[in-house]
Amino acid sequence: MPRFLTEPPHRHGTAATTAVVLVNLGTPDAPDAPSLKRYLRQFLSDPRVVEIPKPIWWLILNGIILNIRPKKSAAKYASVWMPEGSPLRVHTERQAKLLAGYIGERGHHLTVTWAMRYGSPSIPDVLSRLKAGGATRILLVPMYPQYSASTTATVIDEACHWLTQIRNQPELRFIRNFHDDAGYLGALEQSVRKHWQASGQLTADARLIISFHGLPKRSLDLGDPYYCECQKTGRLLAERLKLQPEQYKVCFQSRFGKAEWLQPYTAPTLQALGKEGVRRVDIICPGFTADCLETLEEIAQEGRDDFLAAGGKEYHYIPALNENNDWLHALTSLVEQHLGGWPSKAEIDPRAQELTASLAVKHGAHS
């Protein structure tokens, strides 16, 4: 088997181009059990996602999880599926299209597209397509504000693995995190404030829950910065909103298995607040820049049921940033910052391109 992927013919004088790829976690192709089984097999087979000895985890995954979970997950996906497809796919694609417009208005000449870490379109497929189209500089933007080895690092792993198969490699850059970026925080702040304008400010018997995806506590003990970056995002957002410590709480959702995960857990917190007489909860998930199954089903639906069943009276899920205008401006600035040094604003001069090609051919190069 060839070590390297087949290269397109090299053409001297071809103008180098720059591309930006928004990368999100992934989604099944359809809300049905076969699609979920394919997606979950890829996702849960990543050793960065599940750090259990491979032989043991293989037995658990293939003997139990993939025989039970796909059907249950398919029903949940069906409850949030949009006419255009999976919410995560729809919002990510829209964000890429809008980013292309915003970044173009600032004078940049870029190709902007998107990929999924698990599922399709895959990172290798997107990178190969961009390279075939002439991209020699590619900025990957993992859409995870808070860095984690189980999210951001898997994007970098996949892209770097693709590089090992490429003979004529393009330049690659990655945005590592943006948990404390002023534009991102400003977009979150305005999202909450707009919600309060419509639903009323927090009162003494109301709370803002800032909920993030959970990870095993072991990840923190091993040096993953995710927990600390989540806490910082929560604290900075609360400061912008001028909240007192008793008015908000940072929590972690989606615990899986019996091991201890990052605490406090979101579901028990919602239940406890309802029992304590808290009348209203507003909840936001800053770790997600696009709504998905986890936000729309687990938080917006199951979270509501937990809180109301425990005695709460009013529950509001504040949507992810999605196509929020403040967020798209912030994302544009973030991308622009990480393009530093790349000539993305340079106009292509056809005369210089023709001269370069002529000189190359004169000195023995193939056109």
Coordinates of C-alpha atoms in Angstrom, one line a residue:
M1 CA 0.0 0.0 0.0
P2 CA 1.5 3.4 -0.9
R3 CA 2.8 5.4 2.0
F4 CA 1.6 8.7 0.6
L5 CA -1.6 9.8 -1.0
T6 CA -1.5 10.6 -4.7
E7 CA -0.5 14.2 -5.4
P8 CA -2.1 16.3 -8.1
P9 CA 0.4 17.5 -10.8
H10 CA 2.4 20.4 -9.4
R11 CA 1.9 23.6 -11.4
H12 CA 4.5 26.3 -11.1
G13 CA 3.1 29.8 -10.8
T14 CA -0.1 28.7 -9.2
A15 CA -1.1 31.3 -6.6
A16 CA -1.0 30.0 -3.0
T17 CA -4.3 30.2 -1.2
T18 CA -5.5 30.2 2.4
A19 CA -8.4 28.2 3.9
V20 CA -10.2 28.2 7.2
V21 CA -12.0 25.0 8.4
L22 CA -14.5 25.1 11.3
V23 CA -14.4 21.7 13.0
N24 CA -17.1 20.4 15.3
L25 CA -17.5 17.1 17.1
G26 CA -19.7 15.2 14.7
T27 CA -23.2 13.8 14.1
P28 CA -24.8 10.7 12.7
D29 CA -26.1 11.0 9.1
A30 CA -29.7 10.2 10.1
P31 CA -31.7 9.7 13.3
D32 CA -31.8 5.9 13.0
A33 CA -30.0 3.0 14.8
P34 CA -27.7 2.0 12.0
S35 CA -26.4 5.6 11.5
L36 CA -26.0 5.9 15.3
K37 CA -24.1 2.7 15.5
R38 CA -21.6 3.8 12.9
Y39 CA -21.2 7.2 14.5
L40 CA -20.8 5.9 18.0
R41 CA -18.3 3.2 17.0
Q42 CA -16.0 5.8 15.5
F43 CA -16.5 8.3 18.3
L44 CA -16.2 5.9 21.2
S45 CA -13.2 4.0 19.7
D46 CA -11.0 7.1 19.9
P47 CA -8.5 6.5 22.8
R48 CA -8.6 10.2 23.7
V49 CA -12.3 10.0 24.3
V50 CA -12.3 6.9 26.4
E51 CA -9.1 6.2 28.3
I52 CA -9.8 2.6 29.3
P53 CA -7.3 -0.2 28.3
K54 CA -8.2 -1.0 24.7
P55 CA -9.0 -4.8 25.1
I56 CA -11.4 -4.1 28.0
W57 CA -13.1 -1.2 26.3
W58 CA -13.4 -3.1 23.0
L59 CA -15.5 -5.8 24.8
I60 CA -17.6 -3.2 26.6
L61 CA -18.2 -1.2 23.4
N62 CA -18.9 -4.0 21.0
G63 CA -20.5 -6.4 23.4
I64 CA -22.8 -3.9 25.3
I65 CA -22.9 -0.3 24.2
L66 CA -23.2 -0.7 20.5
N67 CA -26.0 -3.2 21.0
I68 CA -28.1 -1.0 23.3
R69 CA -27.3 2.7 22.9
P70 CA -27.9 3.3 19.1
K71 CA -31.6 2.7 19.3
K72 CA -32.1 4.8 22.4
S73 CA -29.9 7.6 21.0
A74 CA -31.7 7.5 17.7
A75 CA -35.0 8.3 19.4
K76 CA -33.4 11.3 21.1
Y77 CA -31.9 12.5 17.9
A78 CA -35.3 12.2 16.2
S79 CA -36.8 14.5 18.8
V80 CA -34.4 17.4 17.9
W81 CA -33.8 16.7 14.2
M82 CA -34.3 19.7 11.9
P83 CA -35.8 19.6 8.4
E84 CA -32.3 20.3 7.0
G85 CA -30.7 17.6 9.1
S86 CA -28.8 17.3 12.4
P87 CA -28.8 20.6 14.4
L88 CA -25.0 20.5 14.9
R89 CA -24.4 20.0 11.1
V90 CA -27.0 22.7 10.2
H91 CA -25.6 25.3 12.5
T92 CA -21.9 24.5 11.7
E93 CA -22.6 24.8 8.0
R94 CA -24.4 28.1 8.5
Q95 CA -21.6 29.5 10.6
A96 CA -19.1 28.7 7.9
K97 CA -21.1 30.4 5.3
L98 CA -21.6 33.5 7.4
L99 CA -18.0 33.6 8.4
A100 CA -17.0 33.5 4.8
G101 CA -19.1 36.7 4.3
Y102 CA -17.9 38.5 7.3
I103 CA -14.2 37.7 6.7
G104 CA -14.6 38.7 3.1
E105 CA -16.0 42.1 4.1
R106 CA -12.7 42.7 6.0
G107 CA -10.8 42.2 2.8
H108 CA -9.5 38.7 3.2
H109 CA -9.4 36.3 0.2
L110 CA -10.1 32.9 1.9
T111 CA -11.9 29.6 1.4
V112 CA -14.1 28.9 4.4
T113 CA -15.6 25.5 5.0
W114 CA -16.3 23.0 7.8
A115 CA -15.7 19.4 8.9
M116 CA -16.7 17.0 11.6
R117 CA -14.2 15.1 13.7
Y118 CA -16.5 12.0 13.7
G119 CA -18.9 11.3 10.9
S120 CA -18.9 13.4 7.7
P121 CA -17.5 15.4 6.1
S122 CA -14.4 14.1 7.8
I123 CA -11.3 16.2 8.5
P124 CA -9.1 14.2 6.0
D125 CA -11.7 14.5 3.2
V126 CA -12.0 18.2 3.7
L127 CA -8.3 18.8 3.9
S128 CA -7.6 16.7 0.8
R129 CA -10.3 18.7 -1.1
L130 CA -8.8 22.0 0.0
K131 CA -5.3 20.9 -1.0
A132 CA -6.5 19.7 -4.4
G133 CA -8.0 23.1 -4.8
G134 CA -4.7 24.8 -4.2
A135 CA -4.8 25.6 -0.5
T136 CA -1.3 25.9 0.9
R137 CA -2.2 27.5 4.2
I138 CA -5.0 26.0 6.3
L139 CA -6.3 27.3 9.7
L140 CA -8.3 24.7 11.6
V141 CA -10.7 26.1 14.2
P142 CA -11.9 23.4 16.6
M143 CA -15.3 24.9 17.8
Y144 CA -14.5 24.0 21.4
P145 CA -14.0 27.2 23.5
Q146 CA -12.3 25.2 26.3
Y147 CA -9.4 23.0 25.4
S148 CA -9.6 19.3 26.3
A149 CA -7.5 16.3 25.2
S150 CA -10.8 14.6 24.4
T151 CA -12.0 17.3 22.0
T152 CA -9.5 19.8 20.7
A153 CA -6.6 17.4 20.8
T154 CA -8.5 14.8 18.7
V155 CA -8.9 17.4 15.9
I156 CA -5.2 18.1 16.0
D157 CA -4.4 14.3 16.0
E158 CA -6.6 13.7 13.0
A159 CA -5.2 16.6 11.0
C160 CA -1.6 15.7 11.8
H161 CA -2.3 12.0 10.9
W162 CA -3.5 13.3 7.5
L163 CA -0.2 15.3 7.1
T164 CA 1.8 12.1 7.5
Q165 CA 0.2 10.8 4.3
I166 CA 0.9 14.0 2.3
R167 CA 4.1 14.5 0.2
N168 CA 3.6 18.2 -0.5
Q169 CA 2.3 19.4 2.8
P170 CA 0.4 22.6 3.3
E171 CA 1.0 24.8 6.3
L172 CA -1.4 24.0 9.2
R173 CA -2.4 26.1 12.1
F174 CA -4.9 25.4 14.9
I175 CA -6.8 27.6 17.4
R176 CA -6.2 25.9 20.7
N177 CA -8.9 27.6 22.8
F178 CA -10.9 30.8 23.2
H179 CA -12.4 30.3 26.6
D180 CA -11.5 33.8 27.8
D181 CA -11.7 35.6 24.4
A182 CA -13.4 39.0 24.9
G183 CA -15.5 38.7 21.7
Y184 CA -16.7 35.2 22.7
L185 CA -17.5 36.3 26.2
G186 CA -19.2 39.4 24.9
A187 CA -21.5 37.3 22.6
L188 CA -22.4 35.1 25.6
E189 CA -23.2 38.1 27.7
Q190 CA -25.4 39.7 25.1
S191 CA -27.2 36.4 24.6
V192 CA -28.1 36.2 28.3
R193 CA -29.1 39.9 28.4
K194 CA -31.4 39.6 25.4
H195 CA -33.0 36.6 27.1
W196 CA -33.5 38.6 30.3
Q197 CA -35.0 41.5 28.3
A198 CA -37.6 39.0 27.0
S199 CA -38.1 36.9 30.2
G200 CA -37.3 39.3 33.0
Q201 CA -34.1 39.7 35.2
L202 CA -33.1 37.2 37.8
T203 CA -34.8 37.7 41.1
A204 CA -33.9 36.4 44.6
D205 CA -35.5 33.0 43.9
A206 CA -33.9 32.5 40.5
R207 CA -30.5 31.2 39.4
L208 CA -28.3 31.2 36.3
I209 CA -26.8 27.7 35.7
I210 CA -23.7 27.7 33.5
S211 CA -23.4 24.1 32.4
F212 CA -20.5 22.5 30.6
H213 CA -20.0 19.0 29.2
G214 CA -18.5 16.8 31.8
L215 CA -15.3 14.7 31.8
P216 CA -14.0 12.1 34.2
K217 CA -12.4 13.8 37.2
R218 CA -9.3 11.7 36.4
S219 CA -8.7 14.0 33.4
L220 CA -8.2 17.0 35.8
D221 CA -5.9 14.9 38.0
L222 CA -3.8 14.0 34.9
G223 CA -3.3 17.6 33.9
D224 CA -6.1 18.4 31.4
P225 CA -6.9 22.2 31.7
Y226 CA -10.5 21.8 30.7
Y227 CA -12.0 22.1 34.2
C228 CA -10.0 25.3 34.9
E229 CA -10.9 26.9 31.6
C230 CA -14.6 26.1 32.2
Q231 CA -14.4 27.7 35.6
K232 CA -12.7 30.8 34.1
T233 CA -15.4 31.1 31.4
G234 CA -18.1 30.9 34.0
R235 CA -16.5 33.4 36.3
L236 CA -15.8 35.9 33.6
L237 CA -19.3 35.6 32.2
A238 CA -20.8 36.1 35.7
E239 CA -18.6 39.2 36.2
R240 CA -19.8 40.7 32.9
L241 CA -23.4 40.0 34.0
K242 CA -22.7 41.6 37.4
L243 CA -24.0 38.5 39.2
Q244 CA -23.3 37.8 42.9
P245 CA -21.8 34.3 43.7
E246 CA -25.1 33.1 45.1
Q247 CA -26.9 34.0 41.8
Y248 CA -25.1 31.5 39.5
K249 CA -23.5 28.1 39.6
V250 CA -21.0 26.4 37.2
C251 CA -22.0 22.7 36.7
F252 CA -21.1 19.7 34.5
Q253 CA -23.5 17.6 32.5
S254 CA -23.6 14.2 30.6
R255 CA -21.9 12.0 33.2
F256 CA -21.4 8.5 31.8
G257 CA -20.5 5.3 33.8
K258 CA -19.8 4.8 37.5
A259 CA -16.5 6.7 37.8
E260 CA -16.4 10.1 39.4
W261 CA -16.7 13.0 36.9
L262 CA -16.2 16.7 37.3
Q263 CA -18.6 18.2 39.8
P264 CA -21.1 19.5 40.6
Y265 CA -23.3 17.5 38.3
T266 CA -26.0 19.5 36.5
A267 CA -29.0 17.2 36.9
P268 CA -28.7 16.7 40.7
T269 CA -28.1 20.5 41.0
L270 CA -31.3 21.2 39.2
Q271 CA -33.2 18.8 41.4
A272 CA -31.7 20.3 44.5
L273 CA -32.6 23.8 43.5
G274 CA -36.2 22.8 42.9
K275 CA -36.4 21.2 46.3
E276 CA -34.8 24.2 48.0
G277 CA -37.6 26.5 46.7
V278 CA -35.8 28.2 43.8
R279 CA -38.6 29.2 41.5
R280 CA -36.8 29.8 38.2
V281 CA -33.7 28.6 36.5
D282 CA -32.1 30.0 33.4
I283 CA -29.4 27.7 32.0
I284 CA -26.7 28.3 29.3
C285 CA -24.1 25.9 27.9
P286 CA -21.0 28.1 26.9
G287 CA -19.0 25.0 25.9
F288 CA -21.2 24.6 22.8
T289 CA -21.0 27.2 20.0
A290 CA -23.8 25.3 18.1
D291 CA -26.8 23.6 19.5
C292 CA -26.8 19.8 19.3
L293 CA -28.4 16.7 20.9
E294 CA -26.8 17.4 24.3
T295 CA -28.1 20.9 24.6
L296 CA -31.5 20.5 22.9
E297 CA -32.5 17.2 24.4
E298 CA -30.5 16.7 27.6
I299 CA -30.4 20.3 28.8
A300 CA -33.5 21.9 27.3
Q301 CA -35.8 18.8 27.7
E302 CA -34.5 16.5 30.4
G303 CA -33.2 19.4 32.5
R304 CA -36.6 21.1 32.5
D305 CA -38.2 17.8 33.6
D306 CA -35.7 17.4 36.5
F307 CA -36.2 20.9 37.8
L308 CA -40.0 21.1 37.5
A309 CA -40.5 17.6 39.0
A310 CA -38.4 18.8 42.0
G311 CA -40.7 21.7 42.6
G312 CA -39.3 24.4 40.3
K313 CA -41.8 26.6 38.5
E314 CA -40.0 28.2 35.5
Y315 CA -37.1 26.9 33.4
H316 CA -35.4 28.5 30.5
Y317 CA -32.7 27.1 28.2
I318 CA -30.7 29.9 26.6
P319 CA -29.7 28.7 23.1
A320 CA -26.1 28.2 22.0
L321 CA -24.6 31.0 20.0
N322 CA -25.4 29.4 16.6
E323 CA -25.8 32.2 14.0
N324 CA -25.8 34.9 16.7
N325 CA -24.4 38.1 15.0
D326 CA -22.2 39.1 18.0
W327 CA -20.7 35.6 17.9
L328 CA -20.0 35.7 14.2
H329 CA -18.2 39.0 14.5
A330 CA -16.2 37.5 17.4
L331 CA -15.4 34.4 15.4
T332 CA -14.3 36.6 12.5
S333 CA -11.9 38.5 14.7
L334 CA -10.6 35.3 16.2
V335 CA -9.9 33.9 12.8
E336 CA -8.3 37.1 11.6
Q337 CA -6.0 37.2 14.6
H338 CA -4.8 33.7 13.9
L339 CA -4.1 34.5 10.2
G340 CA -1.4 36.8 11.3
G341 CA 1.5 36.7 8.9
W342 CA -0.4 34.8 6.2
P343 CA -0.9 37.0 3.1
S344 CA -4.7 36.5 3.0
K345 CA -5.4 40.0 1.8
A346 CA -2.9 39.9 -1.1
E347 CA -4.5 40.3 -4.5
I348 CA -3.4 37.8 -7.1
D349 CA -1.3 39.6 -9.8
P350 CA -1.8 37.7 -13.1
R351 CA 1.4 39.3 -14.6
A352 CA 3.6 38.2 -11.7
Q353 CA 2.0 34.7 -11.8
E354 CA 2.8 34.4 -15.5
L355 CA 6.3 35.6 -15.1
T356 CA 7.0 33.2 -12.3
A357 CA 5.7 30.3 -14.4
S358 CA 7.9 31.4 -17.4
L359 CA 11.0 31.5 -15.3
A360 CA 10.3 28.2 -13.7
V361 CA 9.9 26.5 -17.2
K362 CA 13.0 28.2 -18.5
H363 CA 15.0 26.7 -15.7
G364 CA 13.7 23.2 -16.4
A365 CA 10.5 22.9 -14.4
H366 CA 7.5 21.1 -15.8
S367 CA 4.4 23.3 -16.4

